PDB file of C-alpha atoms in Angstrom:
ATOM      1  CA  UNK A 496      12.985  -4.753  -4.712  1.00  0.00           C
ATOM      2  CA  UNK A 497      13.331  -3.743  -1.161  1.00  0.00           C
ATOM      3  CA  UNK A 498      10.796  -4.924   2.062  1.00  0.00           C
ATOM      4  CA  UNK A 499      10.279  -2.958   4.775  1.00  0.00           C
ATOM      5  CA  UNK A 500       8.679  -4.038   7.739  1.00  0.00           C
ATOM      6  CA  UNK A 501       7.489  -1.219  10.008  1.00  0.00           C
ATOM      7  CA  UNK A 502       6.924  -1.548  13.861  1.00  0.00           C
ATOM      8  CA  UNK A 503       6.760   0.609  16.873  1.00  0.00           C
ATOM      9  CA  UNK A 504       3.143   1.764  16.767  1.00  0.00           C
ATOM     10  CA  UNK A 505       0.471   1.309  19.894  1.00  0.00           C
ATOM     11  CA  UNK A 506      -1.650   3.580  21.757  1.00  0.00           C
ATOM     12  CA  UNK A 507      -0.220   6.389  23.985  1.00  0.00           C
ATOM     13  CA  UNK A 508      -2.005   9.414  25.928  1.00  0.00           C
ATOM     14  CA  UNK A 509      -1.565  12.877  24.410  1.00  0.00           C
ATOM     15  CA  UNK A 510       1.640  14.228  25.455  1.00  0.00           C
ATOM     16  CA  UNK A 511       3.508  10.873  25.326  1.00  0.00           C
ATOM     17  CA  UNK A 512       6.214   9.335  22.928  1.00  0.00           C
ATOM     18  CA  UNK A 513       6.583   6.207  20.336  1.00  0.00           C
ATOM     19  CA  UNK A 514       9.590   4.961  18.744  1.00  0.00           C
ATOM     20  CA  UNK A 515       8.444   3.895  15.459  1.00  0.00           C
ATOM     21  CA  UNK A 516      11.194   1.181  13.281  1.00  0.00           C
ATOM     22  CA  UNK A 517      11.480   0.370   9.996  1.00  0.00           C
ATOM     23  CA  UNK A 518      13.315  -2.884   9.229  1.00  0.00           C
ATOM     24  CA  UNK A 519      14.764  -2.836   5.302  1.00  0.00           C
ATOM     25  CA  UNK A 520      15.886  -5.358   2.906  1.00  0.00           C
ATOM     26  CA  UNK A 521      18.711  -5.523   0.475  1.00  0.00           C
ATOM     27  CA  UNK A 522      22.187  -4.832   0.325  1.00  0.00           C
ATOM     28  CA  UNK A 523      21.346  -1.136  -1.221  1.00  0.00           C
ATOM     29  CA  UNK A 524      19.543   0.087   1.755  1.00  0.00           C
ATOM     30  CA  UNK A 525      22.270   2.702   2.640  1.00  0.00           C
ATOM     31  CA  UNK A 526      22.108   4.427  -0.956  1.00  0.00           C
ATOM     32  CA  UNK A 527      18.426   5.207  -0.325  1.00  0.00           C
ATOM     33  CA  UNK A 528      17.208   8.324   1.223  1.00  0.00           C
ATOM     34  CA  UNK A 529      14.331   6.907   3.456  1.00  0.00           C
ATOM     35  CA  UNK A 530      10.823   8.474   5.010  1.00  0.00           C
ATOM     36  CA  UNK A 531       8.275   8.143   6.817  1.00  0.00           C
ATOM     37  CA  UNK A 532       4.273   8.840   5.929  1.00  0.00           C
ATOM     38  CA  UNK A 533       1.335   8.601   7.266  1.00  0.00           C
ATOM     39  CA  UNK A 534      -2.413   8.411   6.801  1.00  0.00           C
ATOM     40  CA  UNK A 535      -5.159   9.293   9.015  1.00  0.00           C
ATOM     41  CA  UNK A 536      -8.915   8.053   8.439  1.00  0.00           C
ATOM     42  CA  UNK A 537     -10.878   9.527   6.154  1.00  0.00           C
ATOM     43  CA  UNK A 538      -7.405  11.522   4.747  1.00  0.00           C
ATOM     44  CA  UNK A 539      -5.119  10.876   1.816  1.00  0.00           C
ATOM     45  CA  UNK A 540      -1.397   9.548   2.896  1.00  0.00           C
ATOM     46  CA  UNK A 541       0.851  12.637   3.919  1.00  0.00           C
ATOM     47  CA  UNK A 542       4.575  13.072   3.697  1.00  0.00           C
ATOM     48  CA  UNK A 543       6.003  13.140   7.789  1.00  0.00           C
ATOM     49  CA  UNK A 544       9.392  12.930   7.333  1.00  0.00           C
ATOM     50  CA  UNK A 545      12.576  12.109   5.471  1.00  0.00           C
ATOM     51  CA  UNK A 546      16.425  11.635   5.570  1.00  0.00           C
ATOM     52  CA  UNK A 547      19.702  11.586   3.255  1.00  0.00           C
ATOM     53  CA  UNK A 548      21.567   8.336   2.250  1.00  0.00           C
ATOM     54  CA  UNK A 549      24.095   9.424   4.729  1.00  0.00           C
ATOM     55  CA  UNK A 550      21.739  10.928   7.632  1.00  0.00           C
ATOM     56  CA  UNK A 551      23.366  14.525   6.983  1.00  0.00           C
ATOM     57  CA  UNK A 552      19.911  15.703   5.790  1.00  0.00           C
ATOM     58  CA  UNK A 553      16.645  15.524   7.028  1.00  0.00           C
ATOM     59  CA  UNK A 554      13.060  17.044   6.438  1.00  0.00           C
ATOM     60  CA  UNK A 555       9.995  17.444   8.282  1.00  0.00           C
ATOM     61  CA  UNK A 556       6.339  18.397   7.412  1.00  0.00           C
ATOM     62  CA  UNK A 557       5.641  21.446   9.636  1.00  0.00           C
ATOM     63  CA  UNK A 558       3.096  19.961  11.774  1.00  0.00           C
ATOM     64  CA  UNK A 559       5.368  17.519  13.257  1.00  0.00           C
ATOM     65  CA  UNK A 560       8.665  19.914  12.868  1.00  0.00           C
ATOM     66  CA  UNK A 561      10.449  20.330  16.958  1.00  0.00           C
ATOM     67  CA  UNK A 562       8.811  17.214  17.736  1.00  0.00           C
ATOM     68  CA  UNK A 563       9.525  14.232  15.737  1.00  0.00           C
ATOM     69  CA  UNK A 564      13.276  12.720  14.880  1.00  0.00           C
ATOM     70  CA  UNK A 565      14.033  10.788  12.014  1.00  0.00           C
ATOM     71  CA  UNK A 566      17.205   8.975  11.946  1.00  0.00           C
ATOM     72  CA  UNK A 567      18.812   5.851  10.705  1.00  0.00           C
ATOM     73  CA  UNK A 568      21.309   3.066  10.987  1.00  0.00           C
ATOM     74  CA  UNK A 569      22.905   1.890   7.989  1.00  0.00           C
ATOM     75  CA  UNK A 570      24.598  -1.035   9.471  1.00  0.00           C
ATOM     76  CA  UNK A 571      21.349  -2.455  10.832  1.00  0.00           C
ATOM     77  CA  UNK A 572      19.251  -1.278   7.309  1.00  0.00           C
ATOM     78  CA  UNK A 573      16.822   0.262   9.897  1.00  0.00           C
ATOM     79  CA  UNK A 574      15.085   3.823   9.840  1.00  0.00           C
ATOM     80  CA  UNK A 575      13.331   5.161  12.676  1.00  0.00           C
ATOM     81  CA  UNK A 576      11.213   7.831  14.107  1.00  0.00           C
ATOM     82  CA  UNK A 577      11.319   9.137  17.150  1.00  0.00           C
ATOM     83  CA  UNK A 578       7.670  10.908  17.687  1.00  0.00           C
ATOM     84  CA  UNK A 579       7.699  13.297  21.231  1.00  0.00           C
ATOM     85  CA  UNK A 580       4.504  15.463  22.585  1.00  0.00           C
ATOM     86  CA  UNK A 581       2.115  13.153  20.760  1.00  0.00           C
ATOM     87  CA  UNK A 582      -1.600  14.769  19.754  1.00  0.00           C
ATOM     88  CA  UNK A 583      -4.526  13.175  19.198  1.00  0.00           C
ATOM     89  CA  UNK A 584      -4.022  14.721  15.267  1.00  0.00           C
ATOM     90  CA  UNK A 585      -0.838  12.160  14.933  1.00  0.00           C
ATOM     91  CA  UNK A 586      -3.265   9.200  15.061  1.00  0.00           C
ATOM     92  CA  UNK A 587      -2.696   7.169  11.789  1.00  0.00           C
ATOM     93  CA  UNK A 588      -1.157   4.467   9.924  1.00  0.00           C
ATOM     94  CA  UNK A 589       2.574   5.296   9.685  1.00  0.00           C
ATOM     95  CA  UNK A 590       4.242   4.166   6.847  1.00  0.00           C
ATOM     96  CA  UNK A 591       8.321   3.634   5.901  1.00  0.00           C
ATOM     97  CA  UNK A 592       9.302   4.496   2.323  1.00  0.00           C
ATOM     98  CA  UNK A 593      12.023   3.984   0.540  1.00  0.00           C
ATOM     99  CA  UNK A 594      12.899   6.862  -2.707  1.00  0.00           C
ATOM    100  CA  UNK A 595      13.498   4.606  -5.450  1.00  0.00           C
ATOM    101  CA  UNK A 596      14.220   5.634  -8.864  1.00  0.00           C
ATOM    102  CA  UNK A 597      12.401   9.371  -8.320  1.00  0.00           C
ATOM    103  CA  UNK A 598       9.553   7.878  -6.704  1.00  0.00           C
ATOM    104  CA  UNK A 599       8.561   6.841  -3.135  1.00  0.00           C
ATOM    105  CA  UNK A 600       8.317   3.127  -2.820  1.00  0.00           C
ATOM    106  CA  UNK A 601       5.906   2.097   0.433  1.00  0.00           C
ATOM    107  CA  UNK A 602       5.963  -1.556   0.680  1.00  0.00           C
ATOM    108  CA  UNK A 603       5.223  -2.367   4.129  1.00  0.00           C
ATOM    109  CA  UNK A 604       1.848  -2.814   5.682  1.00  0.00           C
ATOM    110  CA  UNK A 605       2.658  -0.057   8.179  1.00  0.00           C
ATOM    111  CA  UNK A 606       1.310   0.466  12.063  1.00  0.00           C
ATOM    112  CA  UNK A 607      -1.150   2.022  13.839  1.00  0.00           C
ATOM    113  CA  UNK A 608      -0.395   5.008  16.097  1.00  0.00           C
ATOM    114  CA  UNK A 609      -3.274   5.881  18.171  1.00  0.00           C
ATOM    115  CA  UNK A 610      -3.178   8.953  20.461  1.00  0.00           C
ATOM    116  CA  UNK A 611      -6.037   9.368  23.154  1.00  0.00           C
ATOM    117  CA  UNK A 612      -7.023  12.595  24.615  1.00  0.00           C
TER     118      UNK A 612
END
Protein backbone atom coordinates (compact mmCIF):
# COMPACT_ATOMS: atom_id res chain seq x y z
CA UNK A 1 0.00 0.00 0.00
CA UNK A 2 1.27 3.44 -0.53
CA UNK A 3 2.44 6.20 2.51
CA UNK A 4 2.18 9.56 2.10
CA UNK A 5 3.62 11.94 4.28
CA UNK A 6 2.21 15.46 3.94
CA UNK A 7 4.10 18.73 4.93
CA UNK A 8 4.04 22.36 4.15
CA UNK A 9 1.34 23.58 6.53
CA UNK A 10 1.89 26.63 9.28
CA UNK A 11 0.18 29.74 9.98
CA UNK A 12 0.07 32.66 7.45
CA UNK A 13 -1.96 36.12 7.47
CA UNK A 14 -4.92 36.34 5.08
CA UNK A 15 -3.71 37.18 1.76
CA UNK A 16 -0.49 35.10 2.02
CA UNK A 17 0.74 31.74 0.39
CA UNK A 18 1.80 27.98 1.56
CA UNK A 19 3.38 25.39 -0.41
CA UNK A 20 1.88 22.32 0.84
CA UNK A 21 4.07 18.59 -0.17
CA UNK A 22 3.11 15.33 -0.25
CA UNK A 23 5.93 12.76 -0.08
CA UNK A 24 4.64 9.10 -1.66
CA UNK A 25 5.75 5.63 -1.43
CA UNK A 26 6.07 2.86 -3.91
CA UNK A 27 7.27 2.31 -7.20
CA UNK A 28 3.48 2.89 -8.64
CA UNK A 29 3.22 6.40 -7.55
CA UNK A 30 3.23 7.79 -11.17
CA UNK A 31 0.12 5.55 -12.28
CA UNK A 32 -1.97 7.24 -9.58
CA UNK A 33 -3.97 10.29 -10.12
CA UNK A 34 -3.31 12.16 -6.76
CA UNK A 35 -5.40 14.98 -4.55
CA UNK A 36 -5.54 16.92 -2.08
CA UNK A 37 -8.51 17.35 0.80
CA UNK A 38 -9.15 19.01 3.50
CA UNK A 39 -11.16 19.33 6.69
CA UNK A 40 -12.04 22.23 8.70
CA UNK A 41 -13.37 21.97 12.46
CA UNK A 42 -16.55 21.12 13.10
CA UNK A 43 -16.90 20.09 8.99
CA UNK A 44 -16.77 16.79 7.18
CA UNK A 45 -13.41 16.29 4.89
CA UNK A 46 -13.91 18.13 1.42
CA UNK A 47 -12.44 17.34 -1.94
CA UNK A 48 -9.69 20.58 -2.82
CA UNK A 49 -8.05 19.36 -5.57
CA UNK A 50 -6.81 16.69 -7.94
CA UNK A 51 -4.48 15.73 -10.89
CA UNK A 52 -3.95 13.02 -13.80
CA UNK A 53 -1.25 10.24 -13.68
CA UNK A 54 0.53 12.33 -16.16
CA UNK A 55 -0.25 16.03 -14.76
CA UNK A 56 -2.26 16.80 -18.13
CA UNK A 57 -5.44 17.07 -15.99
CA UNK A 58 -6.34 18.75 -13.06
CA UNK A 59 -9.52 19.72 -10.95
CA UNK A 60 -10.42 22.15 -8.45
CA UNK A 61 -13.37 22.64 -5.99
CA UNK A 62 -14.73 26.12 -6.87
CA UNK A 63 -13.90 27.80 -3.75
CA UNK A 64 -10.29 27.45 -4.20
CA UNK A 65 -10.49 27.52 -8.28
CA UNK A 66 -7.80 30.84 -9.64
CA UNK A 67 -6.07 30.41 -6.51
CA UNK A 68 -4.64 27.15 -5.66
CA UNK A 69 -2.12 24.90 -8.05
CA UNK A 70 -1.84 21.38 -7.88
CA UNK A 71 1.00 19.79 -9.54
CA UNK A 72 3.37 16.92 -9.29
CA UNK A 73 6.72 15.33 -9.84
CA UNK A 74 6.83 11.86 -10.79
CA UNK A 75 10.48 11.41 -10.49
CA UNK A 76 10.51 12.61 -6.88
CA UNK A 77 6.84 10.59 -6.08
CA UNK A 78 5.85 14.05 -4.66
CA UNK A 79 2.45 16.03 -5.15
CA UNK A 80 2.07 19.47 -4.17
CA UNK A 81 -0.14 22.40 -3.73
CA UNK A 82 0.54 25.60 -4.27
CA UNK A 83 -2.27 27.67 -2.14
CA UNK A 84 -2.13 31.82 -3.15
CA UNK A 85 -4.57 34.68 -1.55
CA UNK A 86 -5.10 32.55 1.55
CA UNK A 87 -8.62 33.24 3.68
CA UNK A 88 -9.27 32.64 6.94
CA UNK A 89 -12.08 29.88 5.34
CA UNK A 90 -8.85 27.72 4.04
CA UNK A 91 -7.95 26.97 7.69
CA UNK A 92 -7.91 23.09 8.04
CA UNK A 93 -6.19 19.90 8.06
CA UNK A 94 -4.99 19.28 4.47
CA UNK A 95 -4.80 15.96 3.45
CA UNK A 96 -2.84 14.02 0.25
CA UNK A 97 -4.75 11.14 -1.35
CA UNK A 98 -3.92 8.79 -3.49
CA UNK A 99 -7.13 7.16 -6.07
CA UNK A 100 -6.64 3.63 -5.58
CA UNK A 101 -8.72 1.02 -7.04
CA UNK A 102 -11.97 3.62 -7.51
CA UNK A 103 -11.56 4.93 -4.18
CA UNK A 104 -9.53 7.72 -2.48
CA UNK A 105 -6.90 6.30 -0.22
CA UNK A 106 -5.76 9.13 2.63
CA UNK A 107 -3.06 7.63 4.59
CA UNK A 108 -1.12 10.37 5.95
CA UNK A 109 -1.73 12.22 9.14
CA UNK A 110 -1.98 15.47 7.18
CA UNK A 111 -1.06 19.34 8.36
CA UNK A 112 -2.49 22.12 9.72
CA UNK A 113 -3.05 25.28 7.67
CA UNK A 114 -4.07 28.09 9.77
CA UNK A 115 -5.00 31.47 8.22
CA UNK A 116 -5.38 34.59 10.62
CA UNK A 117 -7.39 37.56 9.81
Amino acid sequence: QVQLVESGGGLVQAGGSLRLSCAASGRTFSSYRMGWFRQAPGKEREFVASISWSGGMTYYVDSVKGRFTISRDNAKNTVYLQMNSLNPEDTAVYYCAAYITSSWYQGGQGTQVTVSS
